Each structure stands twice: as structure tokens, then as C-alpha cells.
Short mmCIF file of N, CA and C in Angstrom, two decimals:
data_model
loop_
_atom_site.label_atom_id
_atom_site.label_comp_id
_atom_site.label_asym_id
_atom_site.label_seq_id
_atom_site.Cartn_x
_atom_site.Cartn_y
_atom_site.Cartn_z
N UNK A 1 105.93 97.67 108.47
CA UNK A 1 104.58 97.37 108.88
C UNK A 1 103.61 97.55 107.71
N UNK A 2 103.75 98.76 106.91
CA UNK A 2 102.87 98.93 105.83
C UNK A 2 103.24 97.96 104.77
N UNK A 3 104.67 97.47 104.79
CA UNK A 3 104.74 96.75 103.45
C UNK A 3 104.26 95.46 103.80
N UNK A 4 103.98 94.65 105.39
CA UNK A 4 103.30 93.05 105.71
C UNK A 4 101.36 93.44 105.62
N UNK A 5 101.60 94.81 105.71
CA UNK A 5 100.02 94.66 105.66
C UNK A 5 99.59 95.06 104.46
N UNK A 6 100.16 95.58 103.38
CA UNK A 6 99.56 95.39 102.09
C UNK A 6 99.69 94.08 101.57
N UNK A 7 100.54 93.65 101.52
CA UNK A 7 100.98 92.02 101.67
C UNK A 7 99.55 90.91 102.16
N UNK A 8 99.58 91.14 102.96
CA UNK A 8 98.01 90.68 103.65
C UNK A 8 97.01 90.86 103.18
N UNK A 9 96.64 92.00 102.44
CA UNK A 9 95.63 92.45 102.17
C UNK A 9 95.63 91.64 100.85
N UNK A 10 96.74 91.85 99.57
CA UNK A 10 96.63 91.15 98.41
C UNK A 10 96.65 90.28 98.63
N UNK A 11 96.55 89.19 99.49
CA UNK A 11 96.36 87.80 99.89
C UNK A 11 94.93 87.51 100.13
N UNK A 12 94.63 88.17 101.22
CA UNK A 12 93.19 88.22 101.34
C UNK A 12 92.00 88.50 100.20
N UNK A 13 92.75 89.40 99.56
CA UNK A 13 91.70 89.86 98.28
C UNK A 13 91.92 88.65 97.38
N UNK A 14 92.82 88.17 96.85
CA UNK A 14 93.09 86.72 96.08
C UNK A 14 92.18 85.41 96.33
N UNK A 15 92.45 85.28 97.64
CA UNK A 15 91.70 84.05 98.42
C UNK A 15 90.24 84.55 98.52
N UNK A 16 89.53 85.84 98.76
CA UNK A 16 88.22 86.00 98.58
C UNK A 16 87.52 86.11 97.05
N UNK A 17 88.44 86.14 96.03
CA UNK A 17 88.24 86.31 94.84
C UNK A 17 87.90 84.71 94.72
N UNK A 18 88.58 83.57 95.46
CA UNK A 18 88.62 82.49 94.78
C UNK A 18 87.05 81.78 95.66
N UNK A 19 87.57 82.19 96.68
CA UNK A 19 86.47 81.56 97.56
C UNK A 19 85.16 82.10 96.98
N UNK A 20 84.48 83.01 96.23
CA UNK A 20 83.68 83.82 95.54
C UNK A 20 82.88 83.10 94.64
N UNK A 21 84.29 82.28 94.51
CA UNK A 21 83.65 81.67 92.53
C UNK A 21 83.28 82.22 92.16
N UNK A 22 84.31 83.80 91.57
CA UNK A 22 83.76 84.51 90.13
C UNK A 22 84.77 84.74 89.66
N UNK A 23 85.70 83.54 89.38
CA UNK A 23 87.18 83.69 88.55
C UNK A 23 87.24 82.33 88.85
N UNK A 24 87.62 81.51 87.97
CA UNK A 24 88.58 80.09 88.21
C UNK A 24 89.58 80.78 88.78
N UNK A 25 90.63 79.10 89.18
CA UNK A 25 91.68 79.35 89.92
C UNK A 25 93.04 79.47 89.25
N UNK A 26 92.75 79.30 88.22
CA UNK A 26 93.51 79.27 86.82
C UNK A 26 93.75 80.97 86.99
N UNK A 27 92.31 81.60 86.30
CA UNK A 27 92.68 82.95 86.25
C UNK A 27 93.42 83.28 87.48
N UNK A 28 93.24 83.29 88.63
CA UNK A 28 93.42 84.31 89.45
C UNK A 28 95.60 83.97 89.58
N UNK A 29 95.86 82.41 89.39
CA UNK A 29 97.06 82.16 89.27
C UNK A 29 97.80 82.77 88.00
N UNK A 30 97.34 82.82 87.30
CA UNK A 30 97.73 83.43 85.93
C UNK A 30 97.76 85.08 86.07
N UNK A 31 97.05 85.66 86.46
CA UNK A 31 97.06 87.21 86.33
C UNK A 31 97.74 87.26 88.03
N UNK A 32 97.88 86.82 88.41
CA UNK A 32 98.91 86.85 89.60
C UNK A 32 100.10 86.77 89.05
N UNK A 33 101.05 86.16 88.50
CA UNK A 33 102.09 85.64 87.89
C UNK A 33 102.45 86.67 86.66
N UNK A 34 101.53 87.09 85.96
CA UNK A 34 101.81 87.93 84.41
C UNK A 34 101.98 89.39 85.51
N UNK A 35 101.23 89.46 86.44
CA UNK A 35 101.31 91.12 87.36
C UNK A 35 102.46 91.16 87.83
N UNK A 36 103.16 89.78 88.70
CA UNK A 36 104.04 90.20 89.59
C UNK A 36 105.26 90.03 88.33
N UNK A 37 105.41 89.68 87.47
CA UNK A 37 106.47 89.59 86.81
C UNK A 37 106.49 90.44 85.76
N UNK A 38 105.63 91.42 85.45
CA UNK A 38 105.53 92.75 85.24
C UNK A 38 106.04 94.03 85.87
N UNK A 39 105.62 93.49 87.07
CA UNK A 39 106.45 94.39 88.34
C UNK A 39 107.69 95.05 88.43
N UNK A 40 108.21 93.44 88.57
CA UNK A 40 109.59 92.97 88.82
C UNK A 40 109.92 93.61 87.43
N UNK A 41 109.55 93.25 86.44
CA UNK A 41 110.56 93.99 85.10
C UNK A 41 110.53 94.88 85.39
N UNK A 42 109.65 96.21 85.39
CA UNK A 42 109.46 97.58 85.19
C UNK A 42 110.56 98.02 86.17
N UNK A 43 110.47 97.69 87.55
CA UNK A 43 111.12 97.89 88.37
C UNK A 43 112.83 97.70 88.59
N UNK A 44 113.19 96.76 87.72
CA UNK A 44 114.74 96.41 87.84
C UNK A 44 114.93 97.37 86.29
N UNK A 45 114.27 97.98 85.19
CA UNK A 45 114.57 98.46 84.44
C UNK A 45 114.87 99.88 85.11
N UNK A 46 113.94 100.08 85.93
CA UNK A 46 113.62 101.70 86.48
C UNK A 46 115.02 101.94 87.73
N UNK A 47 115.34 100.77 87.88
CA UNK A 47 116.58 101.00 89.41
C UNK A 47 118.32 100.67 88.69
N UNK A 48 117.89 100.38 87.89
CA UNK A 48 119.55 99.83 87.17
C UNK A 48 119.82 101.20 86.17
N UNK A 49 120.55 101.40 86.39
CA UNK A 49 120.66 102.32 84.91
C UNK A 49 121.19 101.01 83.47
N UNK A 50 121.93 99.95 83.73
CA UNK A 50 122.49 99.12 82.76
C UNK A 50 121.36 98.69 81.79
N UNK A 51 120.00 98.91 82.42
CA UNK A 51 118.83 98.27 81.68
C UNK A 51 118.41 99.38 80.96
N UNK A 52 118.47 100.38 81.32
CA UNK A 52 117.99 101.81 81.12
C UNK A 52 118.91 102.32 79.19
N UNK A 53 119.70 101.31 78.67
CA UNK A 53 120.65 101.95 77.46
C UNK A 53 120.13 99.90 76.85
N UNK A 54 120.47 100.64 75.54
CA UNK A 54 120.15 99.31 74.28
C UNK A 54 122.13 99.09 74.23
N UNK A 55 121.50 97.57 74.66
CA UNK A 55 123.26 96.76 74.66
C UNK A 55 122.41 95.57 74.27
N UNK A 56 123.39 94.63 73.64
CA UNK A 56 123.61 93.21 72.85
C UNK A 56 123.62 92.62 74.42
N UNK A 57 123.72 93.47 75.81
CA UNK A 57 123.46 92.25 76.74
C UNK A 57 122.14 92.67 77.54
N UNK A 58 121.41 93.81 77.08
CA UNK A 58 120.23 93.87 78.12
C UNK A 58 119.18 93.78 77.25
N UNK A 59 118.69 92.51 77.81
CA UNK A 59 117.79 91.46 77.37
C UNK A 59 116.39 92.49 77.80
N UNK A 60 116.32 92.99 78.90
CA UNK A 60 115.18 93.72 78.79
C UNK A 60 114.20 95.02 77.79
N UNK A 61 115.77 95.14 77.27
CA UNK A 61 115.91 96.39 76.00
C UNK A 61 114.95 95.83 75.06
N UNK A 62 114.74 94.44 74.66
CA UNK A 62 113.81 93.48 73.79
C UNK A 62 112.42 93.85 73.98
N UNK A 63 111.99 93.81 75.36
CA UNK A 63 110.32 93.99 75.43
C UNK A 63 109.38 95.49 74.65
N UNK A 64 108.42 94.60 74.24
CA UNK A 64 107.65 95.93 73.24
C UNK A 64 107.47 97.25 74.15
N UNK A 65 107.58 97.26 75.58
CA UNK A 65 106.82 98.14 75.76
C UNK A 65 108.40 99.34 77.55
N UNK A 66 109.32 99.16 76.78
CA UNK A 66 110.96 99.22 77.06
C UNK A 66 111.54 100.64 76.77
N UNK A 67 110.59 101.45 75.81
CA UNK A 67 111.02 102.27 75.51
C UNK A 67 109.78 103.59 76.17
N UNK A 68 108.72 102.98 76.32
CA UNK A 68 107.51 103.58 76.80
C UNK A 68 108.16 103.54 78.49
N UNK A 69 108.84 102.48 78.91
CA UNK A 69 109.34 102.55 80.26
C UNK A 69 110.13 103.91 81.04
N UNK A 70 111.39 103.95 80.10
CA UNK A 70 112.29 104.88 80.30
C UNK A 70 111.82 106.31 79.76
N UNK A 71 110.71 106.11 78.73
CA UNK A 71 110.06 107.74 78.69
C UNK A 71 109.66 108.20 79.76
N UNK A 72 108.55 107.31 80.59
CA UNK A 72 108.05 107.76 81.79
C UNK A 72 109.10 108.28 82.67
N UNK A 73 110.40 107.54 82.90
CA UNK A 73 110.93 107.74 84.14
C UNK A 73 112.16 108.78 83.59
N UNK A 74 112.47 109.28 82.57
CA UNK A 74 113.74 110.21 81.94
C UNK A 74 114.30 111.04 82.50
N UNK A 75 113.07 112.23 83.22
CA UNK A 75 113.43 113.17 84.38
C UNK A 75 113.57 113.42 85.19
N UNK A 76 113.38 111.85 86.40
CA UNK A 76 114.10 111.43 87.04
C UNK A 76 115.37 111.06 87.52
N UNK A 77 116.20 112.07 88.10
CA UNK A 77 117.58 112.39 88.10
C UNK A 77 118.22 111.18 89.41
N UNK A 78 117.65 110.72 90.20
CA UNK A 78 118.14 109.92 91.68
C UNK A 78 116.77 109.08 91.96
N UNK A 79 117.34 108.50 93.46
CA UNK A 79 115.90 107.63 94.48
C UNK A 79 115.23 108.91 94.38
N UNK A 80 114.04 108.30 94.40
CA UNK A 80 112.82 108.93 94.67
C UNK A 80 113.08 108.59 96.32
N UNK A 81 112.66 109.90 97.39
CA UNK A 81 112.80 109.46 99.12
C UNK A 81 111.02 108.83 98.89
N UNK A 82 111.30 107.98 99.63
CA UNK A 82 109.57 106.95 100.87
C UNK A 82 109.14 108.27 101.51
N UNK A 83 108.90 109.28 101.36
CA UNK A 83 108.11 110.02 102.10
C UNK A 83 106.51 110.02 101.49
N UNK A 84 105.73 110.20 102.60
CA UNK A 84 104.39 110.51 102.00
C UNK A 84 103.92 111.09 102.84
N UNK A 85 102.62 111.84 102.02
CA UNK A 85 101.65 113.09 102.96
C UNK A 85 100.61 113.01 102.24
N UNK A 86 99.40 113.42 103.16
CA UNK A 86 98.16 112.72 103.12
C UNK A 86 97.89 114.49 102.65
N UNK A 87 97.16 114.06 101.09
CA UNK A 87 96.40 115.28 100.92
C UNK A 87 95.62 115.87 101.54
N UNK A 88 95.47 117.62 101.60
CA UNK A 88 94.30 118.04 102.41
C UNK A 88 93.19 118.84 101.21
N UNK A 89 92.71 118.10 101.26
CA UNK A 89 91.72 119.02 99.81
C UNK A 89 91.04 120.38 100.62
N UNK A 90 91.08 120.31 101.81
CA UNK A 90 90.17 121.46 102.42
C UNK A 90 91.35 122.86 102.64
N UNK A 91 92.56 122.40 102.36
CA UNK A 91 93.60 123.68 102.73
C UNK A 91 93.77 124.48 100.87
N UNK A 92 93.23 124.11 99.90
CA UNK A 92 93.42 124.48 98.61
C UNK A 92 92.75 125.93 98.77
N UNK A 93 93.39 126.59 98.27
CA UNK A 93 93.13 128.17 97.98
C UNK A 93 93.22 128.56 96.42
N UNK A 94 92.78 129.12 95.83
CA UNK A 94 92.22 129.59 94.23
C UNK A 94 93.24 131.09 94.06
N UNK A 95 93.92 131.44 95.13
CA UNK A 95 94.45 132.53 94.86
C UNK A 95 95.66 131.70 94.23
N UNK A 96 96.46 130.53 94.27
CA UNK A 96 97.63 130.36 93.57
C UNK A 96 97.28 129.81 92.56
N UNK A 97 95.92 129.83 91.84
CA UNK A 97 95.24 129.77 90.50
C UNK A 97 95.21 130.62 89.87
N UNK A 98 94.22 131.71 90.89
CA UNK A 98 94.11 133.08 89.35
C UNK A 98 95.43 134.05 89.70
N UNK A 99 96.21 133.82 90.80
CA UNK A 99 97.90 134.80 90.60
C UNK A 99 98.27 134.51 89.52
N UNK A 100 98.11 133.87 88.59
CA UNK A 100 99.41 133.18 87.74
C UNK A 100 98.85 133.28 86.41
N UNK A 101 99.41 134.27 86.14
CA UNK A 101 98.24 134.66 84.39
C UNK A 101 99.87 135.23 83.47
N UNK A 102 99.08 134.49 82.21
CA UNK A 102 100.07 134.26 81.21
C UNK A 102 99.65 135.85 80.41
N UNK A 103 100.95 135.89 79.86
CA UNK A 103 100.64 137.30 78.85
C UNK A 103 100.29 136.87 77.33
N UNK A 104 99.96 137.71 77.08
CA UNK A 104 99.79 137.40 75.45
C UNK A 104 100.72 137.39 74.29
N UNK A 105 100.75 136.39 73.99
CA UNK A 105 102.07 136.66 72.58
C UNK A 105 101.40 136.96 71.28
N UNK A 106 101.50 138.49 70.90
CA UNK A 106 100.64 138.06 69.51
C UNK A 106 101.12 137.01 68.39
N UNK A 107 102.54 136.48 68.35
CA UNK A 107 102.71 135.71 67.21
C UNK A 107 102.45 134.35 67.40
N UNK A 108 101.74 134.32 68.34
CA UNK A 108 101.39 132.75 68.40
C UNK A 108 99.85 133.15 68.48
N UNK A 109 99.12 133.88 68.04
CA UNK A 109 97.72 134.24 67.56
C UNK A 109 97.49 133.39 66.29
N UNK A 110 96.78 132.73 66.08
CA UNK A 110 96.01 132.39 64.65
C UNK A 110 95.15 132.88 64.04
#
């Protein structure tokens, strides 16, 4: 359900962008197309491990920005689970702030 109604929504926002006339239709097809196929790379690099290592067959290993990919995701050991939870900014407490005090090392003094 959440994934047809975000779906909807980037549709809607597209078509009111155009209906607007404050983007040709050029742009809005063009940065539609360079986004979703941005996506799609990041994403089949981030779920394959085969894309994830420099081989003479992974063509994705080529893109400038391939190695900035797999930095982000390194410590990532498995799936990430679809769970989500709605922050509560009003349950934050300051005591698991000031509990947590570092000692002093003098040799790392300057």
C-alpha cells in the first residue's frame, strides 16, 4: 500500500510540475530518467555482492562515483529488515547525554 501510494504521489508531483509551467517537459523527462537510473544502479550495486568487487566483468565497477558507493554501505553485514518507527522527540531524556563522560588521556593533550 505504501509502495502504490508513494508511486502516486511522484506522479502527481511530476504532472503538477508540468501542468505549472515552471520546467519544460524536456526537463522534467530528463531528470526523471537520469534519477530513476541512478537508483536502479546504486541499488543493484548495494544488493549483489558481484558488483560490490573490481572484475573485467562488472561494468558497474567503471562509474566515477562506485567506490564512494561501497564506502557508504561496507558495514553493512546482511538485508537491512522494512521495519520502521516513528520518532518521538518528546520521550528524549539528557540523562543518556551527560551519563556518558569520557576520561582524560593526558597523551593526547597538546
Amino acid at each position: 500500500l505504501l509502495h502504490w501510494l508513494l508511486w502516486l504521489v511522484a506522479i502527481s508531483g511530476v504532472l503538477m510540475l508540468m501542468v505549472s509551467r515552471g520546467h519544460y517537459t524536456i526537463d522534467v523527462i530528463i531528470a526523471y530518467f537520469v534519477t530513476t537510473r541512478l537508483w536502479f544502479m546504486h541499488n543493484a550495486i548495494i544488493a549483489n555482492r558481484h558488483f560490490q568487487q573490481r572484475s573485467s566483468t562488472n561494468h558497474l565497477g567503471r562509474l566515477w562515483w562506485w567506490r564512494l558507493a561501497i564506502w557508504f554501505e561496507e558495514n553493512v553485514k546482511g538485508p537491512v529488515p522494512a521495519q520502521f518507527e516513528f520518532p518521538n522527540p518528546w520521550n528524549f531524556s539528557f540523562n543518556s547525554v551527560t551519563s556518558k563522560s569520557r576520561t582524560r588521556d593526558p597523551a593526547r593533550d597538546i
